[in-house]
mmCIF file of C-alpha atoms in Angstrom:
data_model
loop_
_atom_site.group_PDB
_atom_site.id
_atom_site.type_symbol
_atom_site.label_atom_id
_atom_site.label_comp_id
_atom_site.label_asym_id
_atom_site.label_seq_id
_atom_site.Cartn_x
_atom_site.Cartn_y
_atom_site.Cartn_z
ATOM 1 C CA UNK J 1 0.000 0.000 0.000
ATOM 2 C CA UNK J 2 3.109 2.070 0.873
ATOM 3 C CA UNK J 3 3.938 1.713 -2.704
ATOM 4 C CA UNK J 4 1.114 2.936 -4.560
ATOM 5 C CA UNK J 5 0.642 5.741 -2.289
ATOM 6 C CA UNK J 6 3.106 8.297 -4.737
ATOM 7 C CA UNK J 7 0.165 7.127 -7.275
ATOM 8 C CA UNK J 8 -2.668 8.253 -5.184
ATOM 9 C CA UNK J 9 -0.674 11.492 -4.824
ATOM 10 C CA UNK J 10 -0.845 11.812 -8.530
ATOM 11 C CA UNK J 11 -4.132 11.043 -9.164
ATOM 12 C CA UNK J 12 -5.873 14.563 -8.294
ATOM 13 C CA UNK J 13 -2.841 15.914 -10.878
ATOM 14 C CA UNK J 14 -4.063 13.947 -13.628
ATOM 15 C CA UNK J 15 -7.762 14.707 -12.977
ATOM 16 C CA UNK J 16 -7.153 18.850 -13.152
ATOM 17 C CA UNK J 17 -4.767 18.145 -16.393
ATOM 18 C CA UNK J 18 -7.902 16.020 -17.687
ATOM 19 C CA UNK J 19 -10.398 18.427 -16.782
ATOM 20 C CA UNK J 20 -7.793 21.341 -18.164
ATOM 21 C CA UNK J 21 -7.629 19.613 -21.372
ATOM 22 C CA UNK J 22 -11.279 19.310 -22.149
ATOM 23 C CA UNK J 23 -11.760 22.841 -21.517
ATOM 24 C CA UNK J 24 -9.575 23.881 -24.159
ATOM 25 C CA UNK J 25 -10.476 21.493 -26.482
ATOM 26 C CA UNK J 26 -13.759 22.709 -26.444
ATOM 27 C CA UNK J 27 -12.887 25.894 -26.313
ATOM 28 C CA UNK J 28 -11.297 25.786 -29.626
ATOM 29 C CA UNK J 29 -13.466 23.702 -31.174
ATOM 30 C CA UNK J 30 -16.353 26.141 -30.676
ATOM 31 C CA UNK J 31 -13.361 29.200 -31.725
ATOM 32 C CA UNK J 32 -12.667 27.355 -34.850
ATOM 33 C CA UNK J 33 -17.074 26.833 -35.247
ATOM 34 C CA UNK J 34 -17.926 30.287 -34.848
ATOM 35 C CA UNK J 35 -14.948 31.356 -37.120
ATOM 36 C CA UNK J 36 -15.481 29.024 -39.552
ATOM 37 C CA UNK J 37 -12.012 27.705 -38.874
ATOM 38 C CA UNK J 38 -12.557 24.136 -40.334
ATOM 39 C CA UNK J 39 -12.869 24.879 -43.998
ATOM 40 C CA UNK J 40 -16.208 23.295 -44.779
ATOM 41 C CA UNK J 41 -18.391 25.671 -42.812
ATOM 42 C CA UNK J 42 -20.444 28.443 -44.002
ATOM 43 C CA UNK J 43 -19.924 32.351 -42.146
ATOM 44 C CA UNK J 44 -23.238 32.850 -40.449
ATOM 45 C CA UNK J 45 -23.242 36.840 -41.489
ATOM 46 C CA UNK J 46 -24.696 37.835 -44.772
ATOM 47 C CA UNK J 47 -23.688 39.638 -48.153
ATOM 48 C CA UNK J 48 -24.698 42.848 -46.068
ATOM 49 C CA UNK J 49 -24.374 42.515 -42.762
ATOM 50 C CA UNK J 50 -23.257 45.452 -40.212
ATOM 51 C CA UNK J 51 -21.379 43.368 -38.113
ATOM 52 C CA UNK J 52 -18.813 42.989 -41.047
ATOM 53 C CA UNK J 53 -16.580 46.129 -40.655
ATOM 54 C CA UNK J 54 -14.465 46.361 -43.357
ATOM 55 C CA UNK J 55 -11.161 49.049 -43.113
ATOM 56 C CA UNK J 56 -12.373 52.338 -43.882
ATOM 57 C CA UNK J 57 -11.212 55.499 -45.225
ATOM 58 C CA UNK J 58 -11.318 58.063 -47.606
ATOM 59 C CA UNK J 59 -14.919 57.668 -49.559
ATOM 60 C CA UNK J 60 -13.743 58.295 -53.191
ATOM 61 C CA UNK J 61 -14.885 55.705 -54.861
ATOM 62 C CA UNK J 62 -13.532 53.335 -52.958
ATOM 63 C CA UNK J 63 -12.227 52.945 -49.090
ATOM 64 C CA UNK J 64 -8.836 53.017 -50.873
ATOM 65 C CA UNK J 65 -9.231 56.877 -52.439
ATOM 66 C CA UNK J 66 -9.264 55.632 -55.865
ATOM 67 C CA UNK J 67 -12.155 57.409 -57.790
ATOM 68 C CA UNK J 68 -13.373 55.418 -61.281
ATOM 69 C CA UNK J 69 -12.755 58.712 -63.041
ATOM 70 C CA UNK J 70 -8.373 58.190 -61.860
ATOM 71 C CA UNK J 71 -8.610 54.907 -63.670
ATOM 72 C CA UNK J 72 -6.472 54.545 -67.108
ATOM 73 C CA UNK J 73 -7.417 53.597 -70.318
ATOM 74 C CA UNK J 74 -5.528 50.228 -69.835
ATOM 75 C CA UNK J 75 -7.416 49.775 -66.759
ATOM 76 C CA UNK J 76 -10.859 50.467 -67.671
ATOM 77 C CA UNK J 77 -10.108 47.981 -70.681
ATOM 78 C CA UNK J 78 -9.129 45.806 -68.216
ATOM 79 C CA UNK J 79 -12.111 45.561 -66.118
ATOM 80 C CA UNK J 80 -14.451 45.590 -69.331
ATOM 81 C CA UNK J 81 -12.624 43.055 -70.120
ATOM 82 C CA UNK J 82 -13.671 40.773 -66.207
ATOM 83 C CA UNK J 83 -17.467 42.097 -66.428
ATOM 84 C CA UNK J 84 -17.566 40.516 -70.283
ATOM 85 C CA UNK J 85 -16.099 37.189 -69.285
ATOM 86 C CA UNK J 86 -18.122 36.670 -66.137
ATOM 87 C CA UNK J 87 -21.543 37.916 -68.053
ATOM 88 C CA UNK J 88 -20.699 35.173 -70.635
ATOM 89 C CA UNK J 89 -20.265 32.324 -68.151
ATOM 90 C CA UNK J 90 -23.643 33.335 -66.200
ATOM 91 C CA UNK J 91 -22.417 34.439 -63.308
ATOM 92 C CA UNK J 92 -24.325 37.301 -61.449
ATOM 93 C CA UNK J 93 -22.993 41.153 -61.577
ATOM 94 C CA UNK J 94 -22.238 39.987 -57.831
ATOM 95 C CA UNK J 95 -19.021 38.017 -58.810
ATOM 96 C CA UNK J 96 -18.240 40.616 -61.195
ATOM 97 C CA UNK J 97 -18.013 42.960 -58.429
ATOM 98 C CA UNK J 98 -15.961 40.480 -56.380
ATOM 99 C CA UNK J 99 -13.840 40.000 -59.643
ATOM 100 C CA UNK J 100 -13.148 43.523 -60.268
ATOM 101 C CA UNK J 101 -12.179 43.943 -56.589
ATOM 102 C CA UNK J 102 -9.631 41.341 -56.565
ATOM 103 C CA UNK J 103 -8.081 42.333 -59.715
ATOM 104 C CA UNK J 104 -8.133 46.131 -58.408
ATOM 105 C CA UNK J 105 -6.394 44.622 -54.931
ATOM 106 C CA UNK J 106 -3.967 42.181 -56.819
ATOM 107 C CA UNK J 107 -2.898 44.321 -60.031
ATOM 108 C CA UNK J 108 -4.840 47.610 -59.709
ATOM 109 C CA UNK J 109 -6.463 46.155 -63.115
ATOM 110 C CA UNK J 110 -3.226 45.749 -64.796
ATOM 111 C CA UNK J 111 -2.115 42.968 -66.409
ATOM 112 C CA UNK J 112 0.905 42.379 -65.200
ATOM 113 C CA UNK J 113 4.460 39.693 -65.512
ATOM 114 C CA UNK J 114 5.850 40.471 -62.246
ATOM 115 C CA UNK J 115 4.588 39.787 -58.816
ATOM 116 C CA UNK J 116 4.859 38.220 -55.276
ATOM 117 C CA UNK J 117 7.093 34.389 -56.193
ATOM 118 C CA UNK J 118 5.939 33.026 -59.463
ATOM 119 C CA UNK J 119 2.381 35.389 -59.321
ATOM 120 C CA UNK J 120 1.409 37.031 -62.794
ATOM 121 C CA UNK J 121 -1.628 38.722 -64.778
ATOM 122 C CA UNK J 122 -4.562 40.929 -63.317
ATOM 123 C CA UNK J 123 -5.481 38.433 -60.860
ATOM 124 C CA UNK J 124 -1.899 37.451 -59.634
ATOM 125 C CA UNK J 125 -2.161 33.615 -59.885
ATOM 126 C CA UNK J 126 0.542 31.335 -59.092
ATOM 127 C CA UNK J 127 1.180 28.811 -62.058
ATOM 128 C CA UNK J 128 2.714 26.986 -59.159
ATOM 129 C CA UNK J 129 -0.357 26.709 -57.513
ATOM 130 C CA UNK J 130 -1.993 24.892 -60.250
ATOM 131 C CA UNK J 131 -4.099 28.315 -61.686
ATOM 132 C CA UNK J 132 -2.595 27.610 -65.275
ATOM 133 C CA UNK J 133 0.625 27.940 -67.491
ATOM 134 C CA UNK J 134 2.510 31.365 -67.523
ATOM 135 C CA UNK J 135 0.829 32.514 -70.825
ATOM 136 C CA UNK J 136 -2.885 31.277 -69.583
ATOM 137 C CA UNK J 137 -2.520 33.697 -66.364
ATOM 138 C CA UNK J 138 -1.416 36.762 -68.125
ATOM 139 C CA UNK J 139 -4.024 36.398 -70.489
ATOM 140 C CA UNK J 140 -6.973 38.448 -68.612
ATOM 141 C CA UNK J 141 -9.845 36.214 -70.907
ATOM 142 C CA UNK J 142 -8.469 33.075 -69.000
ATOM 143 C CA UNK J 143 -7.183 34.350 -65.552
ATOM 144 C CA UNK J 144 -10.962 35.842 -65.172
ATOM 145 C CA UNK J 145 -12.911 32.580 -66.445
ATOM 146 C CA UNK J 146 -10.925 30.761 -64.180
ATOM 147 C CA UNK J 147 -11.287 33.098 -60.977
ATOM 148 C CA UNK J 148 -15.144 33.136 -61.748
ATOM 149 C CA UNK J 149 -14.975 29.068 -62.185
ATOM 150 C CA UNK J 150 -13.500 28.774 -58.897
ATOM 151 C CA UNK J 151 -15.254 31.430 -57.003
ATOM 152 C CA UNK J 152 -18.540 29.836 -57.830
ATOM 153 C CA UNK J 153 -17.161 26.530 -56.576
ATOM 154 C CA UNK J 154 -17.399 28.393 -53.062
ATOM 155 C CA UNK J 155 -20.724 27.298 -51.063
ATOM 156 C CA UNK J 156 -22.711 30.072 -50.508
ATOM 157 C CA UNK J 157 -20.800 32.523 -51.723
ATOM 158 C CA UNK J 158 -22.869 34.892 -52.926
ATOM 159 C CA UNK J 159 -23.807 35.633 -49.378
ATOM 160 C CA UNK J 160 -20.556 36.517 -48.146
ATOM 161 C CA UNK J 161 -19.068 39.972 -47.853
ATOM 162 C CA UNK J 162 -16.710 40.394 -50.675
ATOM 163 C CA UNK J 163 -13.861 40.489 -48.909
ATOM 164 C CA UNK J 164 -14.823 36.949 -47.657
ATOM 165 C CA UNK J 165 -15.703 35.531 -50.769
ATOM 166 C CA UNK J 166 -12.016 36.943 -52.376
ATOM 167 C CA UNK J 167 -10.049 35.453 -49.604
ATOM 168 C CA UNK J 168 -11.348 32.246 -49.825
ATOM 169 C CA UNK J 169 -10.427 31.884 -53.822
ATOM 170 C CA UNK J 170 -6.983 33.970 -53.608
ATOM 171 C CA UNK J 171 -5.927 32.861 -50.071
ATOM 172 C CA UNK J 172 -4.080 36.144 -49.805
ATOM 173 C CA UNK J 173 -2.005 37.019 -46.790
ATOM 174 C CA UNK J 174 -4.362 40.161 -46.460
ATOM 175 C CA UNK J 175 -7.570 38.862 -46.485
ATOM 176 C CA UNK J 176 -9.222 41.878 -45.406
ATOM 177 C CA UNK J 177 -7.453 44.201 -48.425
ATOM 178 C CA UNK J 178 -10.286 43.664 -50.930
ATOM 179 C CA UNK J 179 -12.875 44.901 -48.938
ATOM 180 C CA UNK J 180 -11.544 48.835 -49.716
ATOM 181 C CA UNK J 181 -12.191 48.002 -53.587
ATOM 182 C CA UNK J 182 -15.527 47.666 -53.277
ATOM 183 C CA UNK J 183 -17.248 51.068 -53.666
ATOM 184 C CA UNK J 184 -15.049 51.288 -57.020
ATOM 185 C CA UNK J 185 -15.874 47.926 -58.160
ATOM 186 C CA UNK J 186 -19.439 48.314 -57.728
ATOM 187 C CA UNK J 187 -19.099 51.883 -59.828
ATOM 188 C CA UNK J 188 -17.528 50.061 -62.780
ATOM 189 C CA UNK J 189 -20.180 47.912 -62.987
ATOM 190 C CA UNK J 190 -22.960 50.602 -62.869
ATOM 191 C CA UNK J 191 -21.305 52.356 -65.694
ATOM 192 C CA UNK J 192 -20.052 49.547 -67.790
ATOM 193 C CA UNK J 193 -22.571 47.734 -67.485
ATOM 194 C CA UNK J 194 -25.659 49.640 -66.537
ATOM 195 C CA UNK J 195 -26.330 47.428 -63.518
ATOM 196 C CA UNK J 196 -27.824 49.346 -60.724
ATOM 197 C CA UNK J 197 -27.540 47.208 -57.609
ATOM 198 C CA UNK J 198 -24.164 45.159 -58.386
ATOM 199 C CA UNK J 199 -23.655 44.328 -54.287
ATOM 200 C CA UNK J 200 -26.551 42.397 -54.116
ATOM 201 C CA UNK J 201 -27.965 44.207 -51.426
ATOM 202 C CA UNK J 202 -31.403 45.132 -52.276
ATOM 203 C CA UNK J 203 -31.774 48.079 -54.253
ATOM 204 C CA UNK J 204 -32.781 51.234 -52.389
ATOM 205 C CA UNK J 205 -34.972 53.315 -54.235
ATOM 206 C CA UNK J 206 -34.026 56.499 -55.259
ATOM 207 C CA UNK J 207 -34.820 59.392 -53.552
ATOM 208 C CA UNK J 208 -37.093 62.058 -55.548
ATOM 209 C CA UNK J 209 -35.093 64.893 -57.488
ATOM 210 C CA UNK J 210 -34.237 68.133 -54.738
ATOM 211 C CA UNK J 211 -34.956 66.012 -51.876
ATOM 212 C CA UNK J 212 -31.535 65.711 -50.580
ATOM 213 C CA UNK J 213 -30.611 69.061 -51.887
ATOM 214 C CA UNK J 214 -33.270 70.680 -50.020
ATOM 215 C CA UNK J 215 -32.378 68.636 -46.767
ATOM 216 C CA UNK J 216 -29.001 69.759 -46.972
ATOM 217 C CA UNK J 217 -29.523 73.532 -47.842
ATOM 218 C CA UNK J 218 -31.567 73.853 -44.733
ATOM 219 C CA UNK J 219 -29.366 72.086 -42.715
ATOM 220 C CA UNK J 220 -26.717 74.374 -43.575
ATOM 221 C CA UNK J 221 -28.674 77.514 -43.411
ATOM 222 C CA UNK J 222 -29.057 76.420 -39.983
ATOM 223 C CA UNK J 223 -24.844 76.385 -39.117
ATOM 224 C CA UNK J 224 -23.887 78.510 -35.950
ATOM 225 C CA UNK J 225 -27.152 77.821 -33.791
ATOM 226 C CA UNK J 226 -26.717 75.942 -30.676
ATOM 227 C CA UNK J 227 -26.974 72.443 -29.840
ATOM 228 C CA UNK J 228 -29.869 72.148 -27.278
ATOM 229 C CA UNK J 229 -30.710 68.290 -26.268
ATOM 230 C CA UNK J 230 -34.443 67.739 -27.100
ATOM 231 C CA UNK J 231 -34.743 70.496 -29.395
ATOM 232 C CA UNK J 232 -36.149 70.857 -32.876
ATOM 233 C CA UNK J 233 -36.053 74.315 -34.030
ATOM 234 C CA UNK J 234 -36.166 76.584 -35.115
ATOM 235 C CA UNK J 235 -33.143 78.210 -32.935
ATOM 236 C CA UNK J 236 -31.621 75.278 -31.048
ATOM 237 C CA UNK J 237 -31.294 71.703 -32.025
ATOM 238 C CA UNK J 238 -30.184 68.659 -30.976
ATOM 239 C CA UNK J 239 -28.683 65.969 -33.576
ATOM 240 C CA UNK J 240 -32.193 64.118 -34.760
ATOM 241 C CA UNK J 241 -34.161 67.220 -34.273
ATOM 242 C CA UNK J 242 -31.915 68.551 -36.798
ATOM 243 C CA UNK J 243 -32.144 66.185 -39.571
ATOM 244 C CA UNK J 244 -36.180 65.804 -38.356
ATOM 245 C CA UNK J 245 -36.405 69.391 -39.225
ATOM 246 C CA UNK J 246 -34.084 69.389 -42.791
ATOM 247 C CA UNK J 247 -36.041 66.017 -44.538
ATOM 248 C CA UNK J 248 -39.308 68.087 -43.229
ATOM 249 C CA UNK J 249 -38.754 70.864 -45.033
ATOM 250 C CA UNK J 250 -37.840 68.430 -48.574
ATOM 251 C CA UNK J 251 -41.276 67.144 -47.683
ATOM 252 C CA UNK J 252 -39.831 63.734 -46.273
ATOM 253 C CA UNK J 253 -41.457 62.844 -42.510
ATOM 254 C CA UNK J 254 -38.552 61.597 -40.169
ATOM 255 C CA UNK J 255 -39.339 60.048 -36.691
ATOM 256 C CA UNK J 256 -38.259 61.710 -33.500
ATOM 257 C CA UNK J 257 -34.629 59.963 -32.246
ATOM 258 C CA UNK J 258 -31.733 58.869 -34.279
ATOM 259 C CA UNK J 259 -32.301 55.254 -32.993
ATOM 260 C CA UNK J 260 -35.660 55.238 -35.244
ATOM 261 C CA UNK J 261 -34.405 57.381 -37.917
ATOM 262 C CA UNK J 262 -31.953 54.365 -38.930
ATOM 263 C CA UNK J 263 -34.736 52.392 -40.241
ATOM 264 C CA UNK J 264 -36.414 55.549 -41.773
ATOM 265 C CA UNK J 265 -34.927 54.323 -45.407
ATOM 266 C CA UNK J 266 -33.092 52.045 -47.012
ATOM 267 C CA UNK J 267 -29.640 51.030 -45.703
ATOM 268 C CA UNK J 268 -26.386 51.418 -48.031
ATOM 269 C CA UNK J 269 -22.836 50.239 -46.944
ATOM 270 C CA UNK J 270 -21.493 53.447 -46.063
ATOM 271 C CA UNK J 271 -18.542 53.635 -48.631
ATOM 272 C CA UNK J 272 -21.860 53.985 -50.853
ATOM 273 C CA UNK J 273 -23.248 56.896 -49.210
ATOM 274 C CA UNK J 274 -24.519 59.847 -51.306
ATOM 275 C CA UNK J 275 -25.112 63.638 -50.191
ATOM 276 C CA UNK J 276 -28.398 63.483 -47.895
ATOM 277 C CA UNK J 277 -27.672 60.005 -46.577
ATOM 278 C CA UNK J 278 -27.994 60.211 -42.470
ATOM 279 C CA UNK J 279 -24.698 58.441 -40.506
ATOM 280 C CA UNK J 280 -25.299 57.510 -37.602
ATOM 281 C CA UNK J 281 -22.524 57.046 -34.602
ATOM 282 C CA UNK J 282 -23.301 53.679 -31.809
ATOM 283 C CA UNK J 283 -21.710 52.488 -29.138
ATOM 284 C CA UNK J 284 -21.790 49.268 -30.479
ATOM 285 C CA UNK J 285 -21.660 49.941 -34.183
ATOM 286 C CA UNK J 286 -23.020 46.029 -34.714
ATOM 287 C CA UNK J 287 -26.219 47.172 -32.934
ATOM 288 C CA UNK J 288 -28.831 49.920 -33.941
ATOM 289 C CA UNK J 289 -30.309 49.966 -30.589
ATOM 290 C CA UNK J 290 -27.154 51.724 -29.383
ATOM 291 C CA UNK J 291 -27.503 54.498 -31.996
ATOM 292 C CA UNK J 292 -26.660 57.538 -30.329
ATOM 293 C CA UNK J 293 -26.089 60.515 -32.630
ATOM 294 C CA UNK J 294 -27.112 60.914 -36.571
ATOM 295 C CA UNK J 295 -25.596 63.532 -39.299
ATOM 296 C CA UNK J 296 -26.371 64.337 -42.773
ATOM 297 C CA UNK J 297 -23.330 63.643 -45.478
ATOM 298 C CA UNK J 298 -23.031 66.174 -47.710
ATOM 299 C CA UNK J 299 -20.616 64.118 -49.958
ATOM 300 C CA UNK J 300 -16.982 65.143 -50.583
ATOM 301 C CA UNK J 301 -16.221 63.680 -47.298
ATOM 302 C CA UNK J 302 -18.253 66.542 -45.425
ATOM 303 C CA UNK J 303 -21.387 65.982 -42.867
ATOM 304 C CA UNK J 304 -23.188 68.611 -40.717
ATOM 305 C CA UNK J 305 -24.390 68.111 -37.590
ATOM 306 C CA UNK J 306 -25.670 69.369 -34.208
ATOM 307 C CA UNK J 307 -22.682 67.782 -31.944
ATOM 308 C CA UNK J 308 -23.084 67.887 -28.273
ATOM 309 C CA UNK J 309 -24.114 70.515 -25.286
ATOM 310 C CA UNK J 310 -21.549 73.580 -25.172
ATOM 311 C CA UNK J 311 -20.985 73.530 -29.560
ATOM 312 C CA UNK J 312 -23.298 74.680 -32.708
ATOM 313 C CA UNK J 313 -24.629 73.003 -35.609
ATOM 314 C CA UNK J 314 -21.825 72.841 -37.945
ATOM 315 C CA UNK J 315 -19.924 71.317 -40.619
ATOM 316 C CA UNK J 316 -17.092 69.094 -40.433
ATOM 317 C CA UNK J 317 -15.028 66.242 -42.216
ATOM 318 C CA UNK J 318 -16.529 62.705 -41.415
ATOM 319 C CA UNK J 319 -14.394 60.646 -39.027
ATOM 320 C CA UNK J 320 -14.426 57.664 -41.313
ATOM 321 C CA UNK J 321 -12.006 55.873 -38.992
ATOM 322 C CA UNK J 322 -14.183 56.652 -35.761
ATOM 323 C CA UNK J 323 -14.558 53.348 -34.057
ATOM 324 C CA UNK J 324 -18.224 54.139 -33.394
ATOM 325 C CA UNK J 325 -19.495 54.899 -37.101
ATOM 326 C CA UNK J 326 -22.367 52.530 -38.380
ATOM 327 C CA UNK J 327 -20.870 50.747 -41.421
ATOM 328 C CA UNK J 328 -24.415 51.454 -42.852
ATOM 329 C CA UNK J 329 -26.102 54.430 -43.907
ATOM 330 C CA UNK J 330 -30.081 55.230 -44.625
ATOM 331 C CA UNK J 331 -31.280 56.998 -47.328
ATOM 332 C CA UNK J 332 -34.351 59.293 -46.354
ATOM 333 C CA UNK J 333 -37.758 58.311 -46.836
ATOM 334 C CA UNK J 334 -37.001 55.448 -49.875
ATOM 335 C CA UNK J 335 -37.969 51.875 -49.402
ATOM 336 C CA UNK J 336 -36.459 49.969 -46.742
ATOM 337 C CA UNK J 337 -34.045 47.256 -47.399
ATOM 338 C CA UNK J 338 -32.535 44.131 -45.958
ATOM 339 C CA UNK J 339 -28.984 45.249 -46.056
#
């Protein structure tokens, strides 16, 4: 008995390393489930879902500062060249879009001999990696009927954000870099190709003609009055009574608080906004019920606003980095959307 007592010593060891073990295990495994970590799952969020924050910047097109009108000749040839191919096969505008991204992230739309090891053409594709011969990459009629081939291959992908659905046909080592092509890529395929909602997210219906440019000259007429909590006019506001006031006077009925003025409209990814889209700021950007402050964009990268207690209503450069801007905007009084 003296012998096996070192064992009986051991045993409450081996129970907590158990014990330890299983927690982890299961840990990860539900880590690697939510994350879709083991390759044949499906990401739960959809094509445009506010939970998916892309990187954000300049709005110019794209997140990237690119605007279609600084693209080349070669270029625009270029991605004529994608939206022809893919319309050919079948495939929806959608994986145009997700086409022309890629290309824009891997080549900027050039057609290119050089890259990263042994990657060539507009879509960078690694002969190595079995995408085709040297010649077959570089030619952009090939290197786009394959990329479309193989993104369709992808379960559901139509549904994920285009980032998403890049990264899991390119495997880059920056799989969140296509998301800044987007805005660009989905402007390309409006003009080349007269499609008018190429993201797939339910098109939002245009708003009547004046409606934002009345909205946004009486916002700015008011500029320099105070910001008053609870106020709607006409010589103090606070942030919804403000934009209440501005879509009144277009003829557009707003509710009350900037928490119900996000469903007033139809929802656009935010790198899509136009002048007289409302922004909206949350403490949890992922959830509208923390909405807590709403401006008007006056495009060019400009919004006005009534701030906070102690400023005016005023004009001012939107904070498209601010970690509390809704990656969705709403567009006034036109149909609402599932985006």
């Amino acid at each position: 008995m003296r012998a096996l007592r070192p064992l009986r010593l051991l045993v409450p060891v081996v129970v907590l390393v158990a014990a330890l073990g299983l927690f982890l295990g299961v840990g990860f495994m539900a880590f690697m489930a939510s994350t879709g970590g083991f390759g044949g799952g499906t990401p739960s969020y959809g094509v445009c879902d506010p939970s998916v924050r892309a990187p954000v910047g300049p709005l110019a097109g794209s997140r990237a500062g690119t605007r279609i009108g600084d693209l080349s000749d070669e270029q625009r040839g270029n991605a004529a060249t994608i939206i022809g191919v893919a319309r050919d096969m079948g495939a929806p505008p959608r994986a145009w879009l997700i086409a022309l991204a890629t290309a824009m992230q891997e080549s900027t739309l050039r057609n290119i001999n050089y890259g990263d090891r042994d990657s060539l053409g507009l879509f960078q594709q690694r002969p190595s990696q079995g995408w085709g011969s040297p010649a077959q990459v570089t030619d952009p009629v090939y290197s786009t009927r394959i990329f479309i081939e193989r993104l369709l291959e992808v379960p559901a992908w139509e549904t994920m954000p285009v980032t998403v659905a890049a990264q899991t046909v390119q495997r880059s080592a920056f799989p969140d870099a296509y998301a800044k092509w987007e805005g660009l890529a989905g402007e390309l395929v409006q003009e080349l190709a007269d499609i008018a909602d190429p993201t797939g997210c339910g098109r939002t219906a245009v708003l009547p003609e004046g409606v934002a440019g009345a909205a946004i000259a009486f916002a700015l007429g008011e500029v320099g009055k105070p910001y008053v909590w609870g106020a709607t006019g006409p010589n103090t506001y606070d942030c919804s009574g403000l934009t209440l006031r501005a879509f009144q006077s277009a003829g557009i009925n707003l509710p009350r608080v900037s928490r119900q003025q996000f469903f007033a409209g139809g929802h656009v990814p935010i790198e899509q906004a136009q002048a007289g889209d409302l922004l909206f700021y949350a403490t949890d950007p992922t959830d509208p019920a923390t909405i807590h402050h709403v401006t008007i964009y006056l495009g060019n990268d400009q919004m006005v606003e009534a701030p906070y207690t102690g400023e005016q209503v005023r004009v001012r450069p939107v904070p498209w980095n601010f970690k509390e801007l809704v990656p969705l905007a709403t567009r006034p009084g036109t149909t609402p959307n599932t985006a």
